[in-house]
Amino acid sequence: MRAIIVLALIVLLMGFAGWLTFGSVPGKTSITIETDEIRRDTEDALEKTEEVIKSGARAISNDDNTVQEQPVAPSTASAELEPHSRDTEPVTTTPTETPVTSPVTP
């Protein structure tokens, strides 16, 4: 049963992609597999995948001009922090709550 559902789903997706066309004339029904369309779509997908891989490789090797590193300012906050002792509990604050008021009904 699962195999039939998977096969039907594949046929449906191929139909939506334009790879399968269904036709009928009186007394005859036909299903056409558009091999040229499949070939074009797969070639386009391969080209786009190659471009993405090359772009990623350039970004990793820093050869890509579109990726610009932002200078990071040294943080002075870490130098100003005092060591934290395990014996003391951290101070936590609770949010202030606004009392809920119900409208006065006459």
PDB file of N, CA and C in Angstrom:
ATOM      1  N   MET A   1       0.827  -1.196   0.000  1.00  0.00           N
ATOM      2  CA  MET A   1       0.000   0.000   0.000  1.00  0.00           C
ATOM      3  C   MET A   1       0.866   1.252   0.000  1.00  0.00           C
ATOM      4  N   ARG A   2       1.938   1.234   0.820  1.00  0.00           N
ATOM      5  CA  ARG A   2       2.835   2.398   0.858  1.00  0.00           C
ATOM      6  C   ARG A   2       3.487   2.643  -0.491  1.00  0.00           C
ATOM      7  N   ALA A   3       3.848   1.563  -1.162  1.00  0.00           N
ATOM      8  CA  ALA A   3       4.504   1.703  -2.462  1.00  0.00           C
ATOM      9  C   ALA A   3       3.574   2.379  -3.465  1.00  0.00           C
ATOM     10  N   ILE A   4       2.303   2.053  -3.414  1.00  0.00           N
ATOM     11  CA  ILE A   4       1.342   2.667  -4.326  1.00  0.00           C
ATOM     12  C   ILE A   4       1.199   4.157  -4.031  1.00  0.00           C
ATOM     13  N   ILE A   5       1.165   4.503  -2.752  1.00  0.00           N
ATOM     14  CA  ILE A   5       1.048   5.914  -2.373  1.00  0.00           C
ATOM     15  C   ILE A   5       2.293   6.687  -2.802  1.00  0.00           C
ATOM     16  N   VAL A   6       3.471   6.106  -2.590  1.00  0.00           N
ATOM     17  CA  VAL A   6       4.716   6.762  -2.989  1.00  0.00           C
ATOM     18  C   VAL A   6       4.768   6.928  -4.501  1.00  0.00           C
ATOM     19  N   LEU A   7       4.379   5.910  -5.228  1.00  0.00           N
ATOM     20  CA  LEU A   7       4.373   5.988  -6.691  1.00  0.00           C
ATOM     21  C   LEU A   7       3.390   7.047  -7.182  1.00  0.00           C
ATOM     22  N   ALA A   8       2.216   7.105  -6.586  1.00  0.00           N
ATOM     23  CA  ALA A   8       1.229   8.108  -6.969  1.00  0.00           C
ATOM     24  C   ALA A   8       1.745   9.516  -6.667  1.00  0.00           C
ATOM     25  N   LEU A   9       2.423   9.668  -5.538  1.00  0.00           N
ATOM     26  CA  LEU A   9       2.991  10.970  -5.183  1.00  0.00           C
ATOM     27  C   LEU A   9       4.069  11.394  -6.175  1.00  0.00           C
ATOM     28  N   ILE A  10       4.904  10.460  -6.577  1.00  0.00           N
ATOM     29  CA  ILE A  10       5.957  10.760  -7.563  1.00  0.00           C
ATOM     30  C   ILE A  10       5.341  11.162  -8.897  1.00  0.00           C
ATOM     31  N   VAL A  11       4.334  10.429  -9.340  1.00  0.00           N
ATOM     32  CA  VAL A  11       3.662  10.755 -10.606  1.00  0.00           C
ATOM     33  C   VAL A  11       3.012  12.129 -10.514  1.00  0.00           C
ATOM     34  N   LEU A  12       2.398  12.425  -9.372  1.00  0.00           N
ATOM     35  CA  LEU A  12       1.753  13.724  -9.184  1.00  0.00           C
ATOM     36  C   LEU A  12       2.777  14.860  -9.235  1.00  0.00           C
ATOM     37  N   LEU A  13       3.892  14.678  -8.546  1.00  0.00           N
ATOM     38  CA  LEU A  13       4.941  15.709  -8.558  1.00  0.00           C
ATOM     39  C   LEU A  13       5.543  15.884  -9.951  1.00  0.00           C
ATOM     40  N   MET A  14       5.730  14.790 -10.659  1.00  0.00           N
ATOM     41  CA  MET A  14       6.247  14.889 -12.026  1.00  0.00           C
ATOM     42  C   MET A  14       5.255  15.615 -12.931  1.00  0.00           C
ATOM     43  N   GLY A  15       3.979  15.420 -12.694  1.00  0.00           N
ATOM     44  CA  GLY A  15       2.965  16.126 -13.475  1.00  0.00           C
ATOM     45  C   GLY A  15       2.988  17.616 -13.195  1.00  0.00           C
ATOM     46  N   PHE A  16       3.123  17.985 -11.898  1.00  0.00           N
ATOM     47  CA  PHE A  16       3.194  19.403 -11.551  1.00  0.00           C
ATOM     48  C   PHE A  16       4.447  20.061 -12.106  1.00  0.00           C
ATOM     49  N   ALA A  17       5.541  19.306 -12.190  1.00  0.00           N
ATOM     50  CA  ALA A  17       6.797  19.854 -12.709  1.00  0.00           C
ATOM     51  C   ALA A  17       6.774  19.971 -14.227  1.00  0.00           C
ATOM     52  N   GLY A  18       5.785  19.372 -14.867  1.00  0.00           N
ATOM     53  CA  GLY A  18       5.692  19.434 -16.323  1.00  0.00           C
ATOM     54  C   GLY A  18       6.453  18.313 -16.990  1.00  0.00           C
ATOM     55  N   TRP A  19       6.860  17.304 -16.227  1.00  0.00           N
ATOM     56  CA  TRP A  19       7.614  16.196 -16.799  1.00  0.00           C
ATOM     57  C   TRP A  19       6.704  15.126 -17.362  1.00  0.00           C
ATOM     58  N   LEU A  20       5.464  15.100 -16.909  1.00  0.00           N
ATOM     59  CA  LEU A  20       4.469  14.168 -17.433  1.00  0.00           C
ATOM     60  C   LEU A  20       3.288  14.969 -17.962  1.00  0.00           C
ATOM     61  N   THR A  21       2.799  14.586 -19.114  1.00  0.00           N
ATOM     62  CA  THR A  21       1.584  15.204 -19.635  1.00  0.00           C
ATOM     63  C   THR A  21       0.585  14.097 -19.932  1.00  0.00           C
ATOM     64  N   PHE A  22      -0.635  14.389 -19.625  1.00  0.00           N
ATOM     65  CA  PHE A  22      -1.705  13.432 -19.844  1.00  0.00           C
ATOM     66  C   PHE A  22      -2.602  13.960 -20.950  1.00  0.00           C
ATOM     67  N   GLY A  23      -3.001  13.095 -21.837  1.00  0.00           N
ATOM     68  CA  GLY A  23      -3.877  13.512 -22.916  1.00  0.00           C
ATOM     69  C   GLY A  23      -4.864  12.415 -23.257  1.00  0.00           C
ATOM     70  N   SER A  24      -5.938  12.825 -23.882  1.00  0.00           N
ATOM     71  CA  SER A  24      -6.892  11.803 -24.311  1.00  0.00           C
ATOM     72  C   SER A  24      -7.593  12.269 -25.582  1.00  0.00           C
ATOM     73  N   VAL A  25      -7.800  11.336 -26.423  1.00  0.00           N
ATOM     74  CA  VAL A  25      -8.607  11.525 -27.625  1.00  0.00           C
ATOM     75  C   VAL A  25      -9.693  10.448 -27.551  1.00  0.00           C
ATOM     76  N   PRO A  26     -10.751  10.582 -28.289  1.00  0.00           N
ATOM     77  CA  PRO A  26     -11.816   9.580 -28.184  1.00  0.00           C
ATOM     78  C   PRO A  26     -11.269   8.160 -28.378  1.00  0.00           C
ATOM     79  N   GLY A  27     -11.425   7.353 -27.326  1.00  0.00           N
ATOM     80  CA  GLY A  27     -11.011   5.957 -27.398  1.00  0.00           C
ATOM     81  C   GLY A  27      -9.550   5.719 -27.067  1.00  0.00           C
ATOM     82  N   LYS A  28      -8.813   6.778 -26.709  1.00  0.00           N
ATOM     83  CA  LYS A  28      -7.384   6.590 -26.466  1.00  0.00           C
ATOM     84  C   LYS A  28      -6.906   7.575 -25.401  1.00  0.00           C
ATOM     85  N   THR A  29      -6.172   7.084 -24.422  1.00  0.00           N
ATOM     86  CA  THR A  29      -5.588   7.928 -23.386  1.00  0.00           C
ATOM     87  C   THR A  29      -4.076   7.780 -23.472  1.00  0.00           C
ATOM     88  N   SER A  30      -3.365   8.907 -23.285  1.00  0.00           N
ATOM     89  CA  SER A  30      -1.909   8.828 -23.392  1.00  0.00           C
ATOM     90  C   SER A  30      -1.247   9.570 -22.233  1.00  0.00           C
ATOM     91  N   ILE A  31      -0.091   9.055 -21.848  1.00  0.00           N
ATOM     92  CA  ILE A  31       0.772   9.697 -20.863  1.00  0.00           C
ATOM     93  C   ILE A  31       2.115   9.885 -21.557  1.00  0.00           C
ATOM     94  N   THR A  32       2.575  11.122 -21.611  1.00  0.00           N
ATOM     95  CA  THR A  32       3.830  11.432 -22.280  1.00  0.00           C
ATOM     96  C   THR A  32       4.857  11.873 -21.253  1.00  0.00           C
ATOM     97  N   ILE A  33       6.019  11.252 -21.306  1.00  0.00           N
ATOM     98  CA  ILE A  33       7.125  11.656 -20.429  1.00  0.00           C
ATOM     99  C   ILE A  33       7.979  12.638 -21.222  1.00  0.00           C
ATOM    100  N   GLU A  34       8.067  13.854 -20.722  1.00  0.00           N
ATOM    101  CA  GLU A  34       8.795  14.921 -21.415  1.00  0.00           C
ATOM    102  C   GLU A  34      10.274  14.834 -21.043  1.00  0.00           C
ATOM    103  N   THR A  35      11.022  13.992 -21.784  1.00  0.00           N
ATOM    104  CA  THR A  35      12.426  13.763 -21.448  1.00  0.00           C
ATOM    105  C   THR A  35      13.284  15.004 -21.673  1.00  0.00           C
ATOM    106  N   ASP A  36      12.955  15.803 -22.685  1.00  0.00           N
ATOM    107  CA  ASP A  36      13.730  17.029 -22.916  1.00  0.00           C
ATOM    108  C   ASP A  36      13.559  18.002 -21.751  1.00  0.00           C
ATOM    109  N   GLU A  37      12.344  18.106 -21.223  1.00  0.00           N
ATOM    110  CA  GLU A  37      12.073  18.991 -20.084  1.00  0.00           C
ATOM    111  C   GLU A  37      12.821  18.501 -18.848  1.00  0.00           C
ATOM    112  N   ILE A  38      12.832  17.201 -18.638  1.00  0.00           N
ATOM    113  CA  ILE A  38      13.547  16.629 -17.494  1.00  0.00           C
ATOM    114  C   ILE A  38      15.042  16.911 -17.633  1.00  0.00           C
ATOM    115  N   ARG A  39      15.572  16.727 -18.831  1.00  0.00           N
ATOM    116  CA  ARG A  39      17.000  16.956 -19.073  1.00  0.00           C
ATOM    117  C   ARG A  39      17.357  18.427 -18.813  1.00  0.00           C
ATOM    118  N   ARG A  40      16.545  19.361 -19.310  1.00  0.00           N
ATOM    119  CA  ARG A  40      16.820  20.788 -19.097  1.00  0.00           C
ATOM    120  C   ARG A  40      16.776  21.140 -17.614  1.00  0.00           C
ATOM    121  N   ASP A  41      15.749  20.648 -16.924  1.00  0.00           N
ATOM    122  CA  ASP A  41      15.607  20.966 -15.501  1.00  0.00           C
ATOM    123  C   ASP A  41      16.757  20.404 -14.678  1.00  0.00           C
ATOM    124  N   THR A  42      17.183  19.191 -14.975  1.00  0.00           N
ATOM    125  CA  THR A  42      18.288  18.613 -14.209  1.00  0.00           C
ATOM    126  C   THR A  42      19.609  19.313 -14.513  1.00  0.00           C
ATOM    127  N   GLU A  43      19.814  19.709 -15.775  1.00  0.00           N
ATOM    128  CA  GLU A  43      21.034  20.458 -16.108  1.00  0.00           C
ATOM    129  C   GLU A  43      21.049  21.814 -15.393  1.00  0.00           C
ATOM    130  N   ASP A  44      19.900  22.495 -15.362  1.00  0.00           N
ATOM    131  CA  ASP A  44      19.816  23.776 -14.643  1.00  0.00           C
ATOM    132  C   ASP A  44      20.083  23.583 -13.156  1.00  0.00           C
ATOM    133  N   ALA A  45      19.530  22.526 -12.584  1.00  0.00           N
ATOM    134  CA  ALA A  45      19.746  22.256 -11.158  1.00  0.00           C
ATOM    135  C   ALA A  45      21.214  21.965 -10.878  1.00  0.00           C
ATOM    136  N   LEU A  46      21.866  21.214 -11.762  1.00  0.00           N
ATOM    137  CA  LEU A  46      23.292  20.919 -11.578  1.00  0.00           C
ATOM    138  C   LEU A  46      24.145  22.183 -11.670  1.00  0.00           C
ATOM    139  N   GLU A  47      23.826  23.049 -12.639  1.00  0.00           N
ATOM    140  CA  GLU A  47      24.577  24.302 -12.783  1.00  0.00           C
ATOM    141  C   GLU A  47      24.422  25.179 -11.545  1.00  0.00           C
ATOM    142  N   LYS A  48      23.202  25.299 -11.039  1.00  0.00           N
ATOM    143  CA  LYS A  48      22.971  26.112  -9.850  1.00  0.00           C
ATOM    144  C   LYS A  48      23.677  25.521  -8.634  1.00  0.00           C
ATOM    145  N   THR A  49      23.678  24.195  -8.530  1.00  0.00           N
ATOM    146  CA  THR A  49      24.370  23.544  -7.416  1.00  0.00           C
ATOM    147  C   THR A  49      25.861  23.798  -7.495  1.00  0.00           C
ATOM    148  N   GLU A  50      26.436  23.720  -8.690  1.00  0.00           N
ATOM    149  CA  GLU A  50      27.859  24.001  -8.852  1.00  0.00           C
ATOM    150  C   GLU A  50      28.179  25.443  -8.467  1.00  0.00           C
ATOM    151  N   GLU A  51      27.307  26.382  -8.839  1.00  0.00           N
ATOM    152  CA  GLU A  51      27.525  27.783  -8.478  1.00  0.00           C
ATOM    153  C   GLU A  51      27.498  27.976  -6.966  1.00  0.00           C
ATOM    154  N   VAL A  52      26.560  27.320  -6.300  1.00  0.00           N
ATOM    155  CA  VAL A  52      26.460  27.437  -4.846  1.00  0.00           C
ATOM    156  C   VAL A  52      27.702  26.855  -4.178  1.00  0.00           C
ATOM    157  N   ILE A  53      28.165  25.711  -4.678  1.00  0.00           N
ATOM    158  CA  ILE A  53      29.360  25.084  -4.103  1.00  0.00           C
ATOM    159  C   ILE A  53      30.579  25.968  -4.317  1.00  0.00           C
ATOM    160  N   LYS A  54      30.739  26.514  -5.519  1.00  0.00           N
ATOM    161  CA  LYS A  54      31.882  27.393  -5.789  1.00  0.00           C
ATOM    162  C   LYS A  54      31.809  28.659  -4.945  1.00  0.00           C
ATOM    163  N   SER A  55      30.606  29.209  -4.777  1.00  0.00           N
ATOM    164  CA  SER A  55      30.441  30.404  -3.955  1.00  0.00           C
ATOM    165  C   SER A  55      30.794  30.106  -2.501  1.00  0.00           C
ATOM    166  N   GLY A  56      30.381  28.950  -2.017  1.00  0.00           N
ATOM    167  CA  GLY A  56      30.716  28.559  -0.652  1.00  0.00           C
ATOM    168  C   GLY A  56      32.209  28.353  -0.475  1.00  0.00           C
ATOM    169  N   ALA A  57      32.846  27.753  -1.480  1.00  0.00           N
ATOM    170  CA  ALA A  57      34.295  27.535  -1.409  1.00  0.00           C
ATOM    171  C   ALA A  57      35.038  28.867  -1.403  1.00  0.00           C
ATOM    172  N   ARG A  58      34.566  29.826  -2.208  1.00  0.00           N
ATOM    173  CA  ARG A  58      35.201  31.146  -2.217  1.00  0.00           C
ATOM    174  C   ARG A  58      35.023  31.846  -0.879  1.00  0.00           C
ATOM    175  N   ALA A  59      33.837  31.712  -0.293  1.00  0.00           N
ATOM    176  CA  ALA A  59      33.578  32.349   0.992  1.00  0.00           C
ATOM    177  C   ALA A  59      34.454  31.742   2.084  1.00  0.00           C
ATOM    178  N   ILE A  60      34.656  30.425   2.034  1.00  0.00           N
ATOM    179  CA  ILE A  60      35.484  29.773   3.039  1.00  0.00           C
ATOM    180  C   ILE A  60      36.946  30.170   2.880  1.00  0.00           C
ATOM    181  N   SER A  61      37.406  30.260   1.646  1.00  0.00           N
ATOM    182  CA  SER A  61      38.810  30.601   1.427  1.00  0.00           C
ATOM    183  C   SER A  61      39.044  32.108   1.399  1.00  0.00           C
ATOM    184  N   ASN A  62      38.009  32.909   1.680  1.00  0.00           N
ATOM    185  CA  ASN A  62      38.084  34.370   1.723  1.00  0.00           C
ATOM    186  C   ASN A  62      38.472  34.998   0.391  1.00  0.00           C
ATOM    187  N   ASP A  63      38.197  34.313  -0.705  1.00  0.00           N
ATOM    188  CA  ASP A  63      38.451  34.875  -2.029  1.00  0.00           C
ATOM    189  C   ASP A  63      37.252  35.644  -2.550  1.00  0.00           C
ATOM    190  N   ASP A  64      36.135  35.543  -1.874  1.00  0.00           N
ATOM    191  CA  ASP A  64      34.902  36.195  -2.308  1.00  0.00           C
ATOM    192  C   ASP A  64      34.923  37.650  -1.867  1.00  0.00           C
ATOM    193  N   ASN A  65      34.744  38.565  -2.806  1.00  0.00           N
ATOM    194  CA  ASN A  65      34.754  39.987  -2.488  1.00  0.00           C
ATOM    195  C   ASN A  65      33.466  40.450  -1.828  1.00  0.00           C
ATOM    196  N   THR A  66      32.407  39.654  -1.935  1.00  0.00           N
ATOM    197  CA  THR A  66      31.141  40.077  -1.352  1.00  0.00           C
ATOM    198  C   THR A  66      31.123  39.868   0.155  1.00  0.00           C
ATOM    199  N   VAL A  67      31.981  39.014   0.667  1.00  0.00           N
ATOM    200  CA  VAL A  67      32.041  38.775   2.101  1.00  0.00           C
ATOM    201  C   VAL A  67      33.082  39.707   2.691  1.00  0.00           C
ATOM    202  N   GLN A  68      32.650  40.612   3.528  1.00  0.00           N
ATOM    203  CA  GLN A  68      33.558  41.557   4.150  1.00  0.00           C
ATOM    204  C   GLN A  68      33.524  41.346   5.649  1.00  0.00           C
ATOM    205  N   GLU A  69      34.697  41.192   6.219  1.00  0.00           N
ATOM    206  CA  GLU A  69      34.758  40.998   7.651  1.00  0.00           C
ATOM    207  C   GLU A  69      34.670  42.340   8.348  1.00  0.00           C
ATOM    208  N   GLN A  70      33.873  42.385   9.389  1.00  0.00           N
ATOM    209  CA  GLN A  70      33.740  43.585  10.189  1.00  0.00           C
ATOM    210  C   GLN A  70      34.779  43.527  11.296  1.00  0.00           C
ATOM    211  N   PRO A  71      35.540  44.615  11.505  1.00  0.00           N
ATOM    212  CA  PRO A  71      36.512  44.591  12.584  1.00  0.00           C
ATOM    213  C   PRO A  71      35.791  44.513  13.923  1.00  0.00           C
ATOM    214  N   VAL A  72      36.329  43.711  14.799  1.00  0.00           N
ATOM    215  CA  VAL A  72      35.743  43.536  16.107  1.00  0.00           C
ATOM    216  C   VAL A  72      36.550  44.351  17.098  1.00  0.00           C
ATOM    217  N   ALA A  73      35.861  45.272  17.783  1.00  0.00           N
ATOM    218  CA  ALA A  73      36.535  46.104  18.772  1.00  0.00           C
ATOM    219  C   ALA A  73      36.825  45.261  20.001  1.00  0.00           C
ATOM    220  N   PRO A  74      37.988  45.431  20.594  1.00  0.00           N
ATOM    221  CA  PRO A  74      38.282  44.664  21.797  1.00  0.00           C
ATOM    222  C   PRO A  74      37.343  45.075  22.912  1.00  0.00           C
ATOM    223  N   SER A  75      36.878  44.108  23.636  1.00  0.00           N
ATOM    224  CA  SER A  75      35.920  44.355  24.697  1.00  0.00           C
ATOM    225  C   SER A  75      36.659  44.708  25.977  1.00  0.00           C
ATOM    226  N   THR A  76      36.290  45.840  26.554  1.00  0.00           N
ATOM    227  CA  THR A  76      36.890  46.230  27.829  1.00  0.00           C
ATOM    228  C   THR A  76      36.067  45.721  28.987  1.00  0.00           C
ATOM    229  N   ALA A  77      34.867  45.247  28.695  1.00  0.00           N
ATOM    230  CA  ALA A  77      33.991  44.768  29.758  1.00  0.00           C
ATOM    231  C   ALA A  77      34.566  43.525  30.425  1.00  0.00           C
ATOM    232  N   SER A  78      35.227  42.679  29.660  1.00  0.00           N
ATOM    233  CA  SER A  78      35.757  41.458  30.253  1.00  0.00           C
ATOM    234  C   SER A  78      36.898  41.760  31.212  1.00  0.00           C
ATOM    235  N   ALA A  79      37.635  42.828  30.969  1.00  0.00           N
ATOM    236  CA  ALA A  79      38.723  43.191  31.863  1.00  0.00           C
ATOM    237  C   ALA A  79      38.181  43.801  33.154  1.00  0.00           C
ATOM    238  N   GLU A  80      36.994  44.379  33.102  1.00  0.00           N
ATOM    239  CA  GLU A  80      36.433  45.037  34.269  1.00  0.00           C
ATOM    240  C   GLU A  80      35.640  44.089  35.159  1.00  0.00           C
ATOM    241  N   LEU A  81      35.362  42.879  34.690  1.00  0.00           N
ATOM    242  CA  LEU A  81      34.588  41.944  35.476  1.00  0.00           C
ATOM    243  C   LEU A  81      35.419  41.408  36.633  1.00  0.00           C
ATOM    244  N   GLU A  82      34.755  41.259  37.760  1.00  0.00           N
ATOM    245  CA  GLU A  82      35.425  40.689  38.912  1.00  0.00           C
ATOM    246  C   GLU A  82      35.155  39.201  38.941  1.00  0.00           C
ATOM    247  N   PRO A  83      36.061  38.432  39.522  1.00  0.00           N
ATOM    248  CA  PRO A  83      35.815  36.992  39.590  1.00  0.00           C
ATOM    249  C   PRO A  83      34.593  36.697  40.438  1.00  0.00           C
ATOM    250  N   HIS A  84      33.858  35.698  40.058  1.00  0.00           N
ATOM    251  CA  HIS A  84      32.620  35.327  40.746  1.00  0.00           C
ATOM    252  C   HIS A  84      32.921  34.207  41.725  1.00  0.00           C
ATOM    253  N   SER A  85      32.487  34.372  42.940  1.00  0.00           N
ATOM    254  CA  SER A  85      32.707  33.370  43.957  1.00  0.00           C
ATOM    255  C   SER A  85      31.555  32.375  43.954  1.00  0.00           C
ATOM    256  N   ARG A  86      31.861  31.123  44.208  1.00  0.00           N
ATOM    257  CA  ARG A  86      30.818  30.105  44.248  1.00  0.00           C
ATOM    258  C   ARG A  86      29.945  30.244  45.484  1.00  0.00           C
ATOM    259  N   ASP A  87      30.478  30.888  46.520  1.00  0.00           N
ATOM    260  CA  ASP A  87      29.747  30.994  47.777  1.00  0.00           C
ATOM    261  C   ASP A  87      28.609  31.994  47.720  1.00  0.00           C
ATOM    262  N   THR A  88      28.669  32.920  46.805  1.00  0.00           N
ATOM    263  CA  THR A  88      27.618  33.932  46.739  1.00  0.00           C
ATOM    264  C   THR A  88      26.599  33.530  45.683  1.00  0.00           C
ATOM    265  N   GLU A  89      25.365  33.848  45.966  1.00  0.00           N
ATOM    266  CA  GLU A  89      24.302  33.552  45.014  1.00  0.00           C
ATOM    267  C   GLU A  89      24.145  34.730  44.061  1.00  0.00           C
ATOM    268  N   PRO A  90      23.844  34.462  42.821  1.00  0.00           N
ATOM    269  CA  PRO A  90      23.648  35.561  41.877  1.00  0.00           C
ATOM    270  C   PRO A  90      22.397  36.350  42.246  1.00  0.00           C
ATOM    271  N   VAL A  91      22.459  37.611  41.985  1.00  0.00           N
ATOM    272  CA  VAL A  91      21.330  38.487  42.268  1.00  0.00           C
ATOM    273  C   VAL A  91      20.399  38.429  41.073  1.00  0.00           C
ATOM    274  N   THR A  92      19.164  38.117  41.342  1.00  0.00           N
ATOM    275  CA  THR A  92      18.172  38.102  40.266  1.00  0.00           C
ATOM    276  C   THR A  92      17.088  39.105  40.599  1.00  0.00           C
ATOM    277  N   THR A  93      16.553  39.689  39.585  1.00  0.00           N
ATOM    278  CA  THR A  93      15.467  40.644  39.776  1.00  0.00           C
ATOM    279  C   THR A  93      14.207  40.048  39.184  1.00  0.00           C
ATOM    280  N   THR A  94      13.118  40.349  39.801  1.00  0.00           N
ATOM    281  CA  THR A  94      11.838  39.881  39.272  1.00  0.00           C
ATOM    282  C   THR A  94      11.179  41.023  38.526  1.00  0.00           C
ATOM    283  N   PRO A  95      10.510  40.713  37.461  1.00  0.00           N
ATOM    284  CA  PRO A  95       9.839  41.785  36.719  1.00  0.00           C
ATOM    285  C   PRO A  95       8.699  42.366  37.552  1.00  0.00           C
ATOM    286  N   THR A  96       8.511  43.637  37.360  1.00  0.00           N
ATOM    287  CA  THR A  96       7.412  44.273  38.084  1.00  0.00           C
ATOM    288  C   THR A  96       6.109  43.903  37.403  1.00  0.00           C
ATOM    289  N   GLU A  97       5.117  43.691  38.195  1.00  0.00           N
ATOM    290  CA  GLU A  97       3.830  43.291  37.648  1.00  0.00           C
ATOM    291  C   GLU A  97       2.849  44.445  37.744  1.00  0.00           C
ATOM    292  N   THR A  98       2.086  44.620  36.711  1.00  0.00           N
ATOM    293  CA  THR A  98       1.045  45.635  36.691  1.00  0.00           C
ATOM    294  C   THR A  98      -0.246  44.947  37.099  1.00  0.00           C
ATOM    295  N   PRO A  99      -0.922  45.491  38.125  1.00  0.00           N
ATOM    296  CA  PRO A  99      -2.150  44.829  38.547  1.00  0.00           C
ATOM    297  C   PRO A  99      -3.207  44.891  37.448  1.00  0.00           C
ATOM    298  N   VAL A 100      -3.929  43.814  37.351  1.00  0.00           N
ATOM    299  CA  VAL A 100      -4.991  43.735  36.346  1.00  0.00           C
ATOM    300  C   VAL A 100      -6.247  44.341  36.960  1.00  0.00           C
ATOM    301  N   THR A 101      -6.798  45.301  36.258  1.00  0.00           N
ATOM    302  CA  THR A 101      -8.035  45.920  36.734  1.00  0.00           C
ATOM    303  C   THR A 101      -9.144  45.570  35.765  1.00  0.00           C
ATOM    304  N   SER A 102     -10.260  45.215  36.303  1.00  0.00           N
ATOM    305  CA  SER A 102     -11.385  44.903  35.444  1.00  0.00           C
ATOM    306  C   SER A 102     -12.239  46.151  35.302  1.00  0.00           C
ATOM    307  N   PRO A 103     -12.843  46.326  34.151  1.00  0.00           N
ATOM    308  CA  PRO A 103     -13.696  47.513  33.953  1.00  0.00           C
ATOM    309  C   PRO A 103     -14.910  47.444  34.885  1.00  0.00           C
ATOM    310  N   VAL A 104     -15.306  48.591  35.336  1.00  0.00           N
ATOM    311  CA  VAL A 104     -16.470  48.672  36.214  1.00  0.00           C
ATOM    312  C   VAL A 104     -17.720  48.596  35.354  1.00  0.00           C
ATOM    313  N   THR A 105     -18.569  47.650  35.707  1.00  0.00           N
ATOM    314  CA  THR A 105     -19.824  47.502  34.968  1.00  0.00           C
ATOM    315  C   THR A 105     -20.965  47.983  35.852  1.00  0.00           C
ATOM    316  N   PRO A 106     -21.850  48.834  35.347  1.00  0.00           N
ATOM    317  CA  PRO A 106     -22.949  49.333  36.180  1.00  0.00           C
ATOM    318  C   PRO A 106     -24.040  48.325  36.431  1.00  0.00           C
TER     319      PRO A 106
END
